[in-house]
mmCIF file of C-alpha atoms in Angstrom:
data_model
loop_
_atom_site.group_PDB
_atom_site.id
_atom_site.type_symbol
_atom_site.label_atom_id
_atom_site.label_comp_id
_atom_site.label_asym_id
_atom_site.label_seq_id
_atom_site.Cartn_x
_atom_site.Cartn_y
_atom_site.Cartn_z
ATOM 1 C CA UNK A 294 158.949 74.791 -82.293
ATOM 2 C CA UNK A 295 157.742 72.532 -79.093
ATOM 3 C CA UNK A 296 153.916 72.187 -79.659
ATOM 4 C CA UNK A 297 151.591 71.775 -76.525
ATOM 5 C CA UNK A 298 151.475 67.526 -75.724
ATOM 6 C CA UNK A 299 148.063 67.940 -74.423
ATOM 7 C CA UNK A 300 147.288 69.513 -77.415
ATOM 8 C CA UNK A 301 149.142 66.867 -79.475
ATOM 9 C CA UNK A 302 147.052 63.749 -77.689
ATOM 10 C CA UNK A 303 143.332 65.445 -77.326
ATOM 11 C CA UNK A 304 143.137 64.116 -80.783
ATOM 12 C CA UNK A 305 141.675 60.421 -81.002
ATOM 13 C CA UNK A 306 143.889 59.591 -84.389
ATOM 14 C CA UNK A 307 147.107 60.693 -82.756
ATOM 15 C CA UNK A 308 146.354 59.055 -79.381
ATOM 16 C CA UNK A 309 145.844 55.466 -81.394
ATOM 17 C CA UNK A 310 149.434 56.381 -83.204
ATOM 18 C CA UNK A 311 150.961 56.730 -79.856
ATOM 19 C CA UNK A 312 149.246 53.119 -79.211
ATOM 20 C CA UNK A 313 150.940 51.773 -82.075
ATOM 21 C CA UNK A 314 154.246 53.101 -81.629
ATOM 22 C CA UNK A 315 154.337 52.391 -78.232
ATOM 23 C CA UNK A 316 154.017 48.403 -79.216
ATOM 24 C CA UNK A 317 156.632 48.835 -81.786
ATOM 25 C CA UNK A 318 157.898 51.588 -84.116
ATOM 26 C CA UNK A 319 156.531 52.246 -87.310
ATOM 27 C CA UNK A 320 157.025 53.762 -90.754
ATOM 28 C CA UNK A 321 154.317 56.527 -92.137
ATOM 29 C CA UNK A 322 152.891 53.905 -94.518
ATOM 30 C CA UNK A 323 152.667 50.952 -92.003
ATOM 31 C CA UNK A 324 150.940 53.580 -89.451
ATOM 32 C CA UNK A 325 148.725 54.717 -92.791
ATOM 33 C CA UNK A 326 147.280 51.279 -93.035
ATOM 34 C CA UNK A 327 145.536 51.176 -89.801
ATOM 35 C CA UNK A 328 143.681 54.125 -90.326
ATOM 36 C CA UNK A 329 140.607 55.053 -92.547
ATOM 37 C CA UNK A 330 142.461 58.328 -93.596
ATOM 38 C CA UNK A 331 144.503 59.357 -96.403
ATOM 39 C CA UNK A 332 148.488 58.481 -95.916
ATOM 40 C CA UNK A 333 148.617 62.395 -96.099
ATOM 41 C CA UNK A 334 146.048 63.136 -93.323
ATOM 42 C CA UNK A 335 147.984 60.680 -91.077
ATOM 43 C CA UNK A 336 151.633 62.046 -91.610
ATOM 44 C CA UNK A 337 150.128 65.421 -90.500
ATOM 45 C CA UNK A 338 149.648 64.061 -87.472
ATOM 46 C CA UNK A 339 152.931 62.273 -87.329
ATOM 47 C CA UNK A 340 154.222 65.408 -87.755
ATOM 48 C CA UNK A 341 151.999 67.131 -85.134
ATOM 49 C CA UNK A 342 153.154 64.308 -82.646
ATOM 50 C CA UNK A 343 156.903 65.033 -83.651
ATOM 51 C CA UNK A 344 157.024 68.407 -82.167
ATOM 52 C CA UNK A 345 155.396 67.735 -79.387
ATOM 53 C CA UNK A 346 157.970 65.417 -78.973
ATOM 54 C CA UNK A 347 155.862 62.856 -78.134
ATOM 55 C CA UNK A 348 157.695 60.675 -81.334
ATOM 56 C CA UNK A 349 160.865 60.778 -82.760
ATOM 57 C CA UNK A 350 162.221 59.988 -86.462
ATOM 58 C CA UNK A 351 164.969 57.412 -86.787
ATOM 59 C CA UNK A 352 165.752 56.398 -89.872
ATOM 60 C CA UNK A 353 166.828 52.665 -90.721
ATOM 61 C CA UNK A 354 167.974 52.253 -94.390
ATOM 62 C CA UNK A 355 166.342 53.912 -97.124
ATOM 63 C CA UNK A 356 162.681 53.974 -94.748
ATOM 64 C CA UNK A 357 161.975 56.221 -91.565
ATOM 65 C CA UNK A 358 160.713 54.871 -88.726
ATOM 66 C CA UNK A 359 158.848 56.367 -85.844
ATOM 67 C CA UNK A 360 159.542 55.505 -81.999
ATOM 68 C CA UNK A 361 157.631 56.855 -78.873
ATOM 69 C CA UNK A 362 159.256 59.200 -76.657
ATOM 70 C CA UNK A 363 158.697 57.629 -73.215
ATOM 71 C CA UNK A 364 160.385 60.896 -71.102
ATOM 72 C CA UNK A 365 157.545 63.024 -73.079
ATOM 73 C CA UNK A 366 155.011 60.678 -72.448
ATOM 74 C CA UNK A 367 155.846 60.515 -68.926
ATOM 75 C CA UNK A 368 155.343 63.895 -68.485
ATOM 76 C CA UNK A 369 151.584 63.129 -69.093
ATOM 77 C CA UNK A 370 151.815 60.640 -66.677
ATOM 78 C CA UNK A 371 153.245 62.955 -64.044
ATOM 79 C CA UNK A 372 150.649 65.528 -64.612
ATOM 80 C CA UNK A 373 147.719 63.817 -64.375
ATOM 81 C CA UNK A 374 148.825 61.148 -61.373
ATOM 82 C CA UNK A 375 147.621 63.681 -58.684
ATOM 83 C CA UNK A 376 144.248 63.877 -59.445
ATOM 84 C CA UNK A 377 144.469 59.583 -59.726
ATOM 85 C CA UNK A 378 145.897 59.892 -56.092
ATOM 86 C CA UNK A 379 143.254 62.251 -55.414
ATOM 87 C CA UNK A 380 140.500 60.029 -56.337
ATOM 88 C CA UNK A 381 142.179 57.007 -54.998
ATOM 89 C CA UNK A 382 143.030 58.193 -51.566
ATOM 90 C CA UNK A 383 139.144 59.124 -51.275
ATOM 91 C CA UNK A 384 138.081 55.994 -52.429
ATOM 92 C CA UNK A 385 139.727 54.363 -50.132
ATOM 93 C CA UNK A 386 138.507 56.297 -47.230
ATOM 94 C CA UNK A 387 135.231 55.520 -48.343
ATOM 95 C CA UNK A 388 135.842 51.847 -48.290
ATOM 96 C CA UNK A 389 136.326 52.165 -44.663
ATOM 97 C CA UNK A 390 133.020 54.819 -44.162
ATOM 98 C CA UNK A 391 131.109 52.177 -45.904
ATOM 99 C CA UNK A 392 132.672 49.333 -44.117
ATOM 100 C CA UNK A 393 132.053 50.640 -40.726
ATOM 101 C CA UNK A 394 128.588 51.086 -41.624
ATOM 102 C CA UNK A 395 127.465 48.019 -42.922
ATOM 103 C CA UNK A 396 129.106 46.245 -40.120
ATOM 104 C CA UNK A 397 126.563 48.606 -37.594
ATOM 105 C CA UNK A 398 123.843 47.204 -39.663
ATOM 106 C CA UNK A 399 125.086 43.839 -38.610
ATOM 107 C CA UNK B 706 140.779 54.194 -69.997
ATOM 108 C CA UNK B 707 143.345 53.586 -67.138
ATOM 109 C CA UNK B 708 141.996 50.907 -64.022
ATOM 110 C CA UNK B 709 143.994 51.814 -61.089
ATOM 111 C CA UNK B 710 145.205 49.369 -58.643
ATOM 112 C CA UNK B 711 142.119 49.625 -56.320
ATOM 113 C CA UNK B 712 139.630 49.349 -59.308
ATOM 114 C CA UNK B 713 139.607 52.425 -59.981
ATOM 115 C CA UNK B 714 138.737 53.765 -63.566
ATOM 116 C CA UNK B 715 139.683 56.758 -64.707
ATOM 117 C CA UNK B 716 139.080 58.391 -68.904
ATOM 118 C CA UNK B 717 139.636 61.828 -69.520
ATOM 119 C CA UNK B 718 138.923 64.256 -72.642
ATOM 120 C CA UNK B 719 140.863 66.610 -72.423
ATOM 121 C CA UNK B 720 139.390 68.097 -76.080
ATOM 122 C CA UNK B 721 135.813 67.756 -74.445
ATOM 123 C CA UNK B 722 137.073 69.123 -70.875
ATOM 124 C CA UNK B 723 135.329 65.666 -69.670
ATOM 125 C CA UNK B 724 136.039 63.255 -66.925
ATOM 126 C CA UNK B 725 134.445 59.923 -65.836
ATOM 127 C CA UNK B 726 135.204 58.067 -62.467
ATOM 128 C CA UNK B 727 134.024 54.598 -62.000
ATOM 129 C CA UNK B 728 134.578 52.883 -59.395
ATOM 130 C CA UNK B 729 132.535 49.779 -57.169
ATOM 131 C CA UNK B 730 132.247 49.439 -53.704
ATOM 132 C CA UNK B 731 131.724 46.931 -51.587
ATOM 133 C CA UNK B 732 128.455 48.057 -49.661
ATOM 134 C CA UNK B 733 124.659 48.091 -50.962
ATOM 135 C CA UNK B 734 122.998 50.909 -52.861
ATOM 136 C CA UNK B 735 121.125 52.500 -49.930
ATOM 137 C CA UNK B 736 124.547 52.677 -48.143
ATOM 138 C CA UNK B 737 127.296 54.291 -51.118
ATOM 139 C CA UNK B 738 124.039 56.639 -51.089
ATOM 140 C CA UNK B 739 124.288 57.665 -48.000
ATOM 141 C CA UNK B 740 127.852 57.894 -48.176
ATOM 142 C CA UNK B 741 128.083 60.753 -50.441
ATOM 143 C CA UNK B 742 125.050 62.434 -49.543
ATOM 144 C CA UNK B 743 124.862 62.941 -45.654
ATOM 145 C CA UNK B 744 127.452 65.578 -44.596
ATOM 146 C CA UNK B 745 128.921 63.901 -41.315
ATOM 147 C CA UNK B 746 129.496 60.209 -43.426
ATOM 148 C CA UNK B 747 131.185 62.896 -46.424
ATOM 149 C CA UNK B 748 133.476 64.640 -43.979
ATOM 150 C CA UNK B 749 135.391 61.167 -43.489
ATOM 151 C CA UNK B 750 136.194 60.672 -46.902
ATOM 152 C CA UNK B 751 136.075 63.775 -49.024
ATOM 153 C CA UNK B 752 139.205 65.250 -48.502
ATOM 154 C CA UNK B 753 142.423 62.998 -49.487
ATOM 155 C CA UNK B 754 144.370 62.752 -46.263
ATOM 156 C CA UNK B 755 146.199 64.757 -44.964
ATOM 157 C CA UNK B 756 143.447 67.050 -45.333
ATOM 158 C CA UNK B 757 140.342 66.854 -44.163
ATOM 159 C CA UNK B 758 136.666 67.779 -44.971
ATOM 160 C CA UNK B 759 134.518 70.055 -42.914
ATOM 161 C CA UNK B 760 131.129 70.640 -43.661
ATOM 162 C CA UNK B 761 129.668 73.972 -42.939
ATOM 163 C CA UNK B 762 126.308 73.509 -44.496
ATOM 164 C CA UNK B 763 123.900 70.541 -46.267
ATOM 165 C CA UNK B 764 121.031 70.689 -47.562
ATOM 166 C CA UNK B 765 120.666 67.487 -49.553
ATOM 167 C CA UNK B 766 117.455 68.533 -51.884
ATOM 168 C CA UNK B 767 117.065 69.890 -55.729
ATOM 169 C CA UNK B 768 118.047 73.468 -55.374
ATOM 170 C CA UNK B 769 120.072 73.070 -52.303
ATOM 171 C CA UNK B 770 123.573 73.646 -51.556
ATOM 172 C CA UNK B 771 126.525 71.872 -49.817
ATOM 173 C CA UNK B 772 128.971 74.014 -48.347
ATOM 174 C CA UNK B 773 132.737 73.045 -47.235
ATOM 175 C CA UNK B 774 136.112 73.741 -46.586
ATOM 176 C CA UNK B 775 139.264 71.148 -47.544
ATOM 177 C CA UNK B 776 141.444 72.000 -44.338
ATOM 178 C CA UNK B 777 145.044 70.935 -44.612
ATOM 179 C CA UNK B 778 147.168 69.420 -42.217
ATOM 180 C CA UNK B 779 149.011 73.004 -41.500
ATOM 181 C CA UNK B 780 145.376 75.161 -41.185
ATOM 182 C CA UNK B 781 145.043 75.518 -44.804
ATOM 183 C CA UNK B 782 141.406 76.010 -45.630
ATOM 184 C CA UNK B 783 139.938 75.883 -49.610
ATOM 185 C CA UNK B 784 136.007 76.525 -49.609
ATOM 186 C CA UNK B 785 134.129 74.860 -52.257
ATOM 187 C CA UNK B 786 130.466 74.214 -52.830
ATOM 188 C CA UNK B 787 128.260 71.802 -54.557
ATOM 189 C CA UNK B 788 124.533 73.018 -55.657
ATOM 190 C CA UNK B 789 122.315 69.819 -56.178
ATOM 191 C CA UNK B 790 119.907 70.108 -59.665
ATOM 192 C CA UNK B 791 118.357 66.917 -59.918
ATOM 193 C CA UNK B 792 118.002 64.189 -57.496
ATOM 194 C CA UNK B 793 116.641 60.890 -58.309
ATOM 195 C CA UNK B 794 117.052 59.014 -54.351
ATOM 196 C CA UNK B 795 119.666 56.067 -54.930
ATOM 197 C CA UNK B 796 120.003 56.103 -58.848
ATOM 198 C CA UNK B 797 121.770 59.360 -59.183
ATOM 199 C CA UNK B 798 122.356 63.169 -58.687
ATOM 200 C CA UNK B 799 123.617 66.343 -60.706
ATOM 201 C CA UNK B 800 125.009 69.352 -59.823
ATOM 202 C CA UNK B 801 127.628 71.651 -59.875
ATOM 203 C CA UNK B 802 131.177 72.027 -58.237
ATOM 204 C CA UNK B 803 132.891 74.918 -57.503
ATOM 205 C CA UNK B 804 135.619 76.597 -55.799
ATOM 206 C CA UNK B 805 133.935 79.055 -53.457
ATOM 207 C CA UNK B 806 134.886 81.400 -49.895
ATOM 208 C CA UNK B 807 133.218 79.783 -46.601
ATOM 209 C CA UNK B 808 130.219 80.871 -46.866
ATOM 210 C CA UNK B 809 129.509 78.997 -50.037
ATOM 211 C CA UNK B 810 130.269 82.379 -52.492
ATOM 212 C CA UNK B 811 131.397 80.962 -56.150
ATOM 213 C CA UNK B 812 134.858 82.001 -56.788
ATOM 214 C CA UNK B 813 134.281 83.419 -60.387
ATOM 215 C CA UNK B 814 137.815 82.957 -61.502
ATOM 216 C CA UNK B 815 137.675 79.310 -61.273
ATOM 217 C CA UNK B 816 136.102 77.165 -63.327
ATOM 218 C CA UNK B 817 133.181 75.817 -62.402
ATOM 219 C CA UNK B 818 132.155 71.891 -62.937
ATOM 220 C CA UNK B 819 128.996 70.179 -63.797
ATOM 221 C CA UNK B 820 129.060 66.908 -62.192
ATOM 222 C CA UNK B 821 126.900 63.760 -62.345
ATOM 223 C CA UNK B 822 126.802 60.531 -60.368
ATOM 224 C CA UNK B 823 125.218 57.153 -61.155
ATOM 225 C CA UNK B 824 124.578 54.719 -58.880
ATOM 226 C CA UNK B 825 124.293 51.129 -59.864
ATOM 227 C CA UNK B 826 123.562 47.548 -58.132
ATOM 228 C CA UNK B 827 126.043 44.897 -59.586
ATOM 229 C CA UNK B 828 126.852 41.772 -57.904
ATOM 230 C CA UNK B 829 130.132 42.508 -56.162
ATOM 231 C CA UNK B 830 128.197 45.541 -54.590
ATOM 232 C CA UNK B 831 127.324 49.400 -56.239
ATOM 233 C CA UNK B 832 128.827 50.684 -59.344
ATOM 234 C CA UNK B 833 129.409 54.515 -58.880
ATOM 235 C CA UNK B 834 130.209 56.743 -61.878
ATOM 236 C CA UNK B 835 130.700 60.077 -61.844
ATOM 237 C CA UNK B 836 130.967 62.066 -64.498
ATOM 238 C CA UNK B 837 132.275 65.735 -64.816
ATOM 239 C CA UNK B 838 132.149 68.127 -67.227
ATOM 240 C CA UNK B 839 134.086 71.521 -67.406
ATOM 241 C CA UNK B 840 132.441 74.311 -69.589
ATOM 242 C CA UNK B 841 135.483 73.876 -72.245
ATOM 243 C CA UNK B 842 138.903 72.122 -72.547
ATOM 244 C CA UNK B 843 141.019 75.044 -71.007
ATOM 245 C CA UNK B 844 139.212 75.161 -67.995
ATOM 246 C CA UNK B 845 140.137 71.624 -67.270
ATOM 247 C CA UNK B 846 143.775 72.224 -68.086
ATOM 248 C CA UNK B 847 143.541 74.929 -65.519
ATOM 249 C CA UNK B 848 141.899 72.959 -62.783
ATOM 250 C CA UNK B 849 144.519 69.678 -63.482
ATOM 251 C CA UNK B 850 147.444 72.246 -63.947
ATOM 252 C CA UNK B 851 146.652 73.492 -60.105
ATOM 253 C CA UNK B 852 146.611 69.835 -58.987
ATOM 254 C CA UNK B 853 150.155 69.800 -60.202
ATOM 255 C CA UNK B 854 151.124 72.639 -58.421
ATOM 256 C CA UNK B 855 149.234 72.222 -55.464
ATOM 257 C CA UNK B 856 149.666 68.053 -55.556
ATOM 258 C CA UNK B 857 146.285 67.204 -53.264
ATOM 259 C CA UNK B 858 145.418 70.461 -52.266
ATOM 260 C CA UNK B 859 142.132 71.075 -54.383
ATOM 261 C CA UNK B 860 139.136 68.975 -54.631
ATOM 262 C CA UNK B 861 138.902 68.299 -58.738
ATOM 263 C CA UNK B 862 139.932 64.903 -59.535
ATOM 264 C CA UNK B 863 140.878 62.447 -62.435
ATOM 265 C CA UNK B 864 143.359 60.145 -65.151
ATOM 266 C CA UNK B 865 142.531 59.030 -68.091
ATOM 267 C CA UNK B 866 142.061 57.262 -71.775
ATOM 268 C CA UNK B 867 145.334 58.337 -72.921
ATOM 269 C CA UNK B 868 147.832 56.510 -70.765
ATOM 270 C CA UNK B 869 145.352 53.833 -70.803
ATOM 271 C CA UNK B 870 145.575 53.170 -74.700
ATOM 272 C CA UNK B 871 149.437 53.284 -74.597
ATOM 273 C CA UNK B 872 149.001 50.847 -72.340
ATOM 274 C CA UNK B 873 146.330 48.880 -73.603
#
């Protein structure tokens, strides 16, 4: 099953596990430690971010270790750059509005 | 949080269905004022380009409405209107944003957002932040998921705290 990713990263815990993997990839337990959360509560949403795809397991000897999926994550990216163009492009413009007027205050 | 290039801050939540703009310009108070409140100094920067802004109706007061069309570079026209709540005269305004016909008629399909702006002195210029707030999560999805269909077309905007902590 391929759960919603905007589902998967509207939750605060599993947005800061996507910070941490991102840096480096992690076992459950070392992820566990940074959070005020039982190691259960956290591999929940390990697993929540797993079939979203947004992580992936690899294991590495006897421990498993979890790595970002940057294709999913770009995905995000791609989705939401319009609306940053959007907002850009107008800000811009108004640069120039507001430059043009305070040079007729001049 | 994700700072753009051009200063631009963008967070978004997408549980909450919120989204804040900040951004600082390099004008005085008075002036970013009157920048997004008078209709003919709004026409040149509202719409991204290609498109442009046409306003058929202002009337900047508590209870009043503005009323324009997005035209796009091939005669593409999407109405939308903004009905101003509260006004406090260069500190900030609320209202609400919607998707509407020409004549300023809400489009009830489409979500409708609640929007504030904040206007702040700071020493490089005026700190704007805007804040918008859809009435729940899905009705943000809906309007971001038409910005990727559409790419510019519509007049909702935003990015975000998520790519921003994997960044961070």
């Amino acid at each position: 099953m391929q759960r919603d990713v905007f589902q998967a990263i509207a939750d605060p815990t599993r947005r800061a596990i996507l910070g941490l993997v991102a840096c480096q990839a992690m076992t459950p337990n070392t992820l566990a430690t940074h959070f005020e959360m039982s190691r259960q509560a956290v591999s929940k949403h390990i697993h929540l971010l797993s079939e979203a795809e947004l992580v992936y397991a690899k294991p590495n000897g006897r421990e498993v270790y979890y790595h970002l999926n940057p294709i999913r994550m770009k995905e995000v990216a791609d989705w939401l750059a319009p609306f940053q163009q959007l907002w850009e492009s107008r800000f811009i413009q108004l640069d120039n509005v507001l430059q043009t007027l305070t040079e007729e205050k001049k | 949080m994700n700072q753009s290039a051009t200063g631009t801050l963008f967070m978004i939540d997408i549980q909450k269905g919120s989204l804040e703009i900040s951004r600082i310009f390099a004008a005085n108070r008075t002036l970013v004022w009157r920048a997004w409140t008078e209709a003919d100094l709004l026409d040149q920067w509202w719409a991204p380009k290609p498109w442009r802004c046409e306003t058929k109706h202002m009337d900047f007061r508590e209870g009043g409405r503005w009323i324009y069309a997005m035209v796009g570079p091939n005669g593409e026209r999407h109405g939308a209107v903004q009905r101003y709540s509260e006004i406090l005269k260069e500190v900030f305004f609320r209202g609400e944003d919607a998707f509407a016909d020409e004549e300023g008629n809400i489009n009830g399909l489409l979500p409708v957002a609640t929007w504030e702006n904040v206007f702040t002195d700071v020493v490089e210029g005026t700190l704007v932040k805007t804040f918008v707030q859809y009435p729940n999560p899905e009705a943000l999805q809906e309007v971001l998921n038409m910005g990727m269909e559409e790419g510019l077309k519509m007049a909702h905007g935003n990015l975000d705290e998520v790519l921003g902590d994997l960044v961070a």
